[in-house]
Short mmCIF file of C-alpha atoms in Angstrom, two decimals:
data_model
loop_
_atom_site.label_atom_id
_atom_site.label_comp_id
_atom_site.label_asym_id
_atom_site.label_seq_id
_atom_site.Cartn_x
_atom_site.Cartn_y
_atom_site.Cartn_z
CA MET J 1 119.35 302.39 270.72
CA LYS J 2 117.46 300.53 273.42
CA GLU J 3 115.98 298.12 270.88
CA PHE J 4 119.47 297.42 269.49
CA THR J 5 120.73 296.67 273.02
CA ASN J 6 117.83 294.26 273.64
CA LEU J 7 118.58 292.50 270.35
CA GLU J 8 122.20 292.05 271.37
CA GLU J 9 121.12 290.60 274.71
CA HIS J 10 118.80 288.10 272.97
CA ILE J 11 121.55 287.06 270.58
CA GLU J 12 123.99 286.58 273.46
CA LYS J 13 121.46 284.48 275.36
CA ALA J 14 120.81 282.40 272.27
CA ILE J 15 124.52 281.82 271.78
CA ASP J 16 124.98 280.90 275.42
CA PHE J 17 122.03 278.49 275.21
CA ALA J 18 123.44 276.95 272.03
CA TRP J 19 126.85 276.45 273.66
CA LYS J 20 125.15 274.84 276.62
CA ILE J 21 123.06 272.34 274.64
CA LEU J 22 125.59 271.76 271.84
CA PRO J 23 127.60 269.12 273.75
CA ASN J 24 124.42 267.27 274.70
CA LEU J 25 123.11 267.55 271.13
CA ILE J 26 126.35 266.18 269.67
CA LEU J 27 126.43 263.40 272.24
CA ALA J 28 122.76 262.56 271.53
CA LEU J 29 123.52 262.33 267.78
CA ILE J 30 126.48 260.06 268.49
CA ILE J 31 124.32 257.87 270.74
CA LEU J 32 121.64 257.74 268.02
CA VAL J 33 124.06 256.70 265.26
CA VAL J 34 125.90 254.17 267.43
CA GLY J 35 122.60 252.87 268.84
CA LEU J 36 121.14 252.29 265.39
CA TYR J 37 124.29 250.43 264.37
CA ILE J 38 124.12 248.25 267.50
CA ILE J 39 120.40 247.54 266.92
CA ARG J 40 121.16 246.51 263.33
CA PHE J 41 123.91 244.23 264.60
CA LEU J 42 121.68 242.69 267.28
CA ASN J 43 118.90 242.10 264.72
CA LYS J 44 121.38 240.15 262.58
CA LEU J 45 122.36 238.05 265.59
CA VAL J 46 118.69 237.34 266.36
CA ARG J 47 118.04 236.40 262.72
CA LYS J 48 121.01 234.01 262.70
CA PHE J 49 119.86 232.52 266.00
CA PHE J 50 116.43 231.71 264.57
CA GLU J 51 117.99 230.30 261.40
CA ARG J 52 119.87 227.75 263.52
CA LYS J 53 116.76 226.86 265.53
CA ASP J 54 113.67 225.11 264.20
CA TYR J 55 111.02 227.57 265.39
CA ASP J 56 107.69 228.34 263.76
CA LEU J 57 108.08 230.93 260.98
CA ALA J 58 105.27 233.10 262.30
CA LEU J 59 106.79 233.10 265.80
CA GLU J 60 110.21 234.03 264.40
CA SER J 61 108.77 236.97 262.46
CA PHE J 62 106.85 238.22 265.50
CA LEU J 63 109.82 238.00 267.87
CA GLN J 64 112.20 239.69 265.44
CA SER J 65 109.77 242.55 264.92
CA PHE J 66 109.09 242.88 268.65
CA ILE J 67 112.79 242.92 269.57
CA ASN J 68 113.54 245.50 266.89
CA ILE J 69 110.76 247.83 268.09
CA ALA J 70 111.67 247.38 271.78
CA LEU J 71 115.35 248.25 271.13
CA LYS J 72 114.40 251.35 269.17
CA VAL J 73 112.08 252.52 271.96
CA VAL J 74 114.92 252.14 274.47
CA LEU J 75 117.25 254.07 272.17
CA PHE J 76 114.67 256.85 271.80
CA VAL J 77 114.37 257.19 275.59
CA VAL J 78 118.16 257.36 276.00
CA VAL J 79 118.56 260.00 273.27
CA VAL J 80 115.73 262.21 274.58
CA THR J 81 117.06 261.90 278.14
CA GLN J 82 120.50 262.98 276.91
CA LEU J 83 118.93 266.15 275.49
CA GLY J 84 117.83 267.17 278.98
CA VAL J 85 114.31 265.82 279.20
CA GLN J 86 113.71 264.25 282.61
CA SER J 87 113.09 260.52 282.47
CA SER J 88 110.08 260.73 284.82
CA SER J 89 108.36 263.29 282.56
CA LEU J 90 109.17 261.18 279.51
CA VAL J 91 107.72 258.05 281.11
CA ALA J 92 104.55 259.96 282.05
CA MET J 93 104.25 261.29 278.51
CA ILE J 94 104.70 257.82 276.98
CA GLY J 95 102.15 256.38 279.42
CA ALA J 96 99.57 259.03 278.54
CA ALA J 97 100.18 258.51 274.83
CA GLY J 98 99.92 254.75 275.27
CA LEU J 99 96.59 255.09 277.09
CA ALA J 100 95.16 257.32 274.37
CA ILE J 101 96.35 255.00 271.62
CA GLY J 102 95.01 251.99 273.49
CA LEU J 103 91.53 253.50 273.78
CA ALA J 104 91.52 254.43 270.10
CA LEU J 105 92.75 251.04 268.92
CA GLN J 106 90.87 248.59 271.14
CA GLY J 107 90.05 246.29 268.22
CA SER J 108 93.64 246.24 266.99
CA LEU J 109 94.91 245.51 270.51
CA SER J 110 92.44 242.62 270.74
CA ASN J 111 93.79 241.26 267.44
CA PHE J 112 97.34 241.75 268.69
CA ALA J 113 96.59 239.80 271.88
CA GLY J 114 94.90 237.11 269.78
CA GLY J 115 97.98 236.86 267.57
CA VAL J 116 100.20 236.42 270.63
CA LEU J 117 97.92 233.65 271.95
CA ILE J 118 97.94 231.88 268.58
CA LEU J 119 101.73 232.02 268.40
CA LEU J 120 102.10 230.78 271.99
CA PHE J 121 99.52 227.97 272.08
CA LYS J 122 99.71 227.07 268.35
CA PRO J 123 96.17 225.83 267.66
CA PHE J 124 97.31 225.81 264.03
CA LYS J 125 100.41 226.65 262.00
CA VAL J 126 101.29 227.75 258.50
CA GLY J 127 100.21 225.06 256.01
CA ASP J 128 97.38 223.59 258.13
CA TRP J 129 93.89 223.30 256.66
CA ILE J 130 91.43 224.86 259.09
CA SER J 131 87.78 225.86 259.29
CA ALA J 132 87.03 229.11 261.14
CA GLN J 133 84.49 231.92 260.95
CA GLY J 134 82.65 230.14 258.13
CA VAL J 135 85.81 229.93 255.98
CA ASP J 136 87.78 226.81 255.05
CA GLY J 137 91.33 227.15 253.82
CA SER J 138 95.03 226.51 254.19
CA VAL J 139 96.86 228.85 256.57
CA LYS J 140 99.05 231.06 254.39
CA GLU J 141 100.36 233.56 256.92
CA ILE J 142 100.00 234.36 260.63
CA SER J 143 100.76 238.02 261.27
CA ILE J 144 100.42 240.05 264.44
CA PHE J 145 96.89 241.27 263.72
CA TYR J 146 95.48 238.99 261.02
CA THR J 147 95.69 235.43 259.71
CA LYS J 148 95.47 234.78 255.97
CA LEU J 149 93.83 231.64 254.59
CA ASN J 150 94.19 230.35 251.05
CA THR J 151 90.75 228.93 250.22
CA PHE J 152 89.91 225.97 247.99
CA GLY J 153 89.13 228.38 245.13
CA ASN J 154 92.56 230.06 245.56
CA GLN J 155 91.13 233.19 247.17
CA VAL J 156 92.81 234.80 250.17
CA ALA J 157 90.62 235.18 253.27
CA VAL J 158 91.85 237.60 255.96
CA ILE J 159 90.52 236.85 259.47
CA PRO J 160 91.30 239.02 262.55
CA ASN J 161 93.28 237.14 265.18
CA GLY J 162 90.93 238.31 267.93
CA GLN J 163 88.08 236.32 266.39
CA LEU J 164 90.27 233.26 265.81
CA SER J 165 91.51 233.16 269.40
CA ASN J 166 88.01 233.57 270.91
CA ASN J 167 85.94 231.26 268.68
CA ASN J 168 85.90 227.66 267.52
CA VAL J 169 88.59 226.57 265.06
CA ILE J 170 88.72 223.13 263.42
CA ASN J 171 92.24 222.06 262.46
CA TYR J 172 92.06 219.20 259.97
CA ASN J 173 95.85 218.70 260.02
CA ALA J 174 96.26 218.52 263.79
CA MET J 175 96.30 214.72 263.57
CA PRO J 176 98.20 212.74 260.88
CA THR J 177 95.09 210.76 259.83
CA ARG J 178 91.39 211.49 259.27
CA ARG J 179 88.28 209.32 259.28
CA ASP J 180 85.76 209.57 256.46
CA ASN J 181 82.06 208.79 256.81
CA ILE J 182 80.32 208.11 253.50
CA LYS J 183 76.58 207.50 253.61
CA VAL J 184 74.87 205.61 250.77
CA GLY J 185 71.22 204.64 250.51
CA ILE J 186 70.09 201.35 248.91
CA GLY J 187 66.61 200.08 248.09
CA TYR J 188 64.67 197.97 250.57
CA SER J 189 64.65 195.12 248.06
CA SER J 190 68.46 195.17 247.72
CA ASN J 191 70.77 192.72 249.52
CA ILE J 192 72.32 194.54 252.48
CA LYS J 193 75.13 192.01 252.97
CA GLN J 194 76.11 192.17 249.31
CA ALA J 195 76.21 195.97 249.41
CA LYS J 196 78.36 195.96 252.56
CA ASP J 197 80.77 193.40 251.06
CA ILE J 198 81.19 195.53 247.94
CA MET J 199 81.97 198.65 249.97
CA LEU J 200 84.52 196.82 252.14
CA GLN J 201 86.10 195.29 249.03
CA ILE J 202 86.57 198.76 247.54
CA CYS J 203 88.36 199.86 250.69
CA ALA J 204 90.57 196.76 250.72
CA GLU J 205 91.70 197.42 247.13
CA ASN J 206 92.51 201.10 247.70
CA GLU J 207 96.12 201.60 248.86
CA ASN J 208 95.34 205.06 250.27
CA ILE J 209 92.91 203.63 252.83
CA LEU J 210 94.48 202.40 256.05
CA LYS J 211 93.97 198.76 256.97
CA GLU J 212 94.22 199.57 260.68
CA PRO J 213 91.83 200.72 262.01
CA ALA J 214 89.85 198.50 259.66
CA PRO J 215 87.06 200.01 257.51
CA GLU J 216 83.54 199.40 258.80
CA VAL J 217 80.03 199.51 257.32
CA TYR J 218 76.87 199.94 259.41
CA VAL J 219 73.16 200.33 258.75
CA ASP J 220 72.85 203.97 259.73
CA ALA J 221 69.10 204.47 259.34
CA LEU J 222 65.94 203.03 257.83
CA GLY J 223 64.70 205.90 255.72
CA ASP J 224 61.37 206.49 254.01
CA SER J 225 62.57 205.05 250.71
CA SER J 226 66.02 203.59 251.41
CA VAL J 227 68.24 201.68 253.79
CA ASN J 228 71.09 204.08 254.62
CA LEU J 229 74.53 202.50 254.96
CA SER J 230 77.46 204.33 256.63
CA LEU J 231 80.99 203.48 255.44
CA ARG J 232 83.79 204.59 257.76
CA PHE J 233 87.49 204.38 256.94
CA TRP J 234 90.76 206.08 257.85
CA ALA J 235 93.32 207.72 255.54
CA GLU J 236 96.34 209.98 255.86
CA ASN J 237 95.70 213.69 255.41
CA SER J 238 97.76 213.95 252.24
CA VAL J 239 95.63 211.36 250.38
CA PHE J 240 92.32 211.75 252.20
CA TRP J 241 90.38 213.41 249.39
CA ALA J 242 91.81 211.08 246.76
CA ALA J 243 90.50 208.12 248.76
CA HIS J 244 87.13 209.81 249.34
CA PHE J 245 86.40 210.55 245.68
CA HIS J 246 87.63 207.11 244.56
CA VAL J 247 85.28 205.33 246.98
CA MET J 248 82.30 207.47 245.93
CA GLU J 249 82.82 206.68 242.26
CA GLU J 250 83.51 202.97 242.77
CA VAL J 251 80.43 202.49 244.98
CA LYS J 252 78.16 203.85 242.25
CA ARG J 253 79.85 201.86 239.49
CA ARG J 254 79.88 198.53 241.35
CA PHE J 255 76.37 198.92 242.73
CA ASP J 256 75.13 199.40 239.17
CA GLY J 257 77.01 196.28 238.07
CA ALA J 258 75.55 194.21 240.91
CA GLY J 259 72.01 195.49 240.35
CA ILE J 260 71.86 197.23 243.73
CA GLU J 261 69.46 200.15 243.53
CA ILE J 262 70.40 203.56 244.91
CA PRO J 263 66.95 205.21 245.39
CA PHE J 264 66.32 208.79 244.37
CA PRO J 265 63.26 211.03 244.80
CA GLN J 266 60.68 210.38 242.09
CA ARG J 267 56.98 210.98 241.48
CA VAL J 268 54.65 208.31 240.03
CA VAL J 269 51.69 209.58 237.96
CA HIS J 270 48.79 207.18 237.23
CA SER J 271 46.66 207.87 234.12
CA LEU J 272 43.01 206.73 234.33
CA PRO J 273 41.20 205.34 231.23
CA GLN J 274 39.07 207.87 229.32
CA GLN J 275 35.75 206.19 230.20
CA THR J 276 36.55 206.19 233.89
CA ARG J 277 37.41 209.89 233.80
CA ALA J 278 34.13 210.66 232.02
CA LYS J 279 32.10 208.83 234.68
CA GLU J 280 33.93 210.67 237.46
CA GLU J 281 33.26 214.04 235.79
CA LYS J 282 29.48 213.26 235.46
CA SER J 283 29.23 212.19 239.07
#
């Protein structure tokens, strides 16, 4: 009989507790549903705002994701507080969890900070051709933690943002034009002036090479077996490689036609007459 009475008391306490928390639970569910609807609405407004503005695509993606996560965190705090959890205890719990996660994910946080720095200072953007961490490629995507490069061989290289923000990066598209420096060696018996005139004529005939600044040719070095000429010219980024390969091919073809020698490593072997070799062997 006593056990039955205790059971009744527990049931009554449970019912009383349920009636006490039921209003808060219903209100918390209402806040959650309405909050999610408002967040969805605000995300649409943010998306439309970025569509009207000409911001960088990577920056837009980062800000939209950050705003969405921040709003959901605020909604979570409001809902949990409505259920009776004290806000000070909740803040302490979130802080402790954040500290533990931060210690466990130091590398990821470094990449996150690097991604923020890249998006803020914009050392490069999507579509730029860069050289970083021993990899050359076109920037395909800048995410929060990693940057993806599309290499010359159409492979995808994934580089952590922490390394990109803390090391040297060469951006070949930062300026609208680039200067090429082609070095060609000619024989010491060849006419230097004739070779320079031919190289400048090739540049003058190529429409992809800029006339200002004017192309220049210098004697770069006097090598062991050749006089090294340095041809420098400017071209726009979009046609830079087309101009480079055209000049290389034309220099070889026209030098051959003009009889200008381009030296290459070779070994000369002298054969002694048979009698001379016999005398040397006897001695």
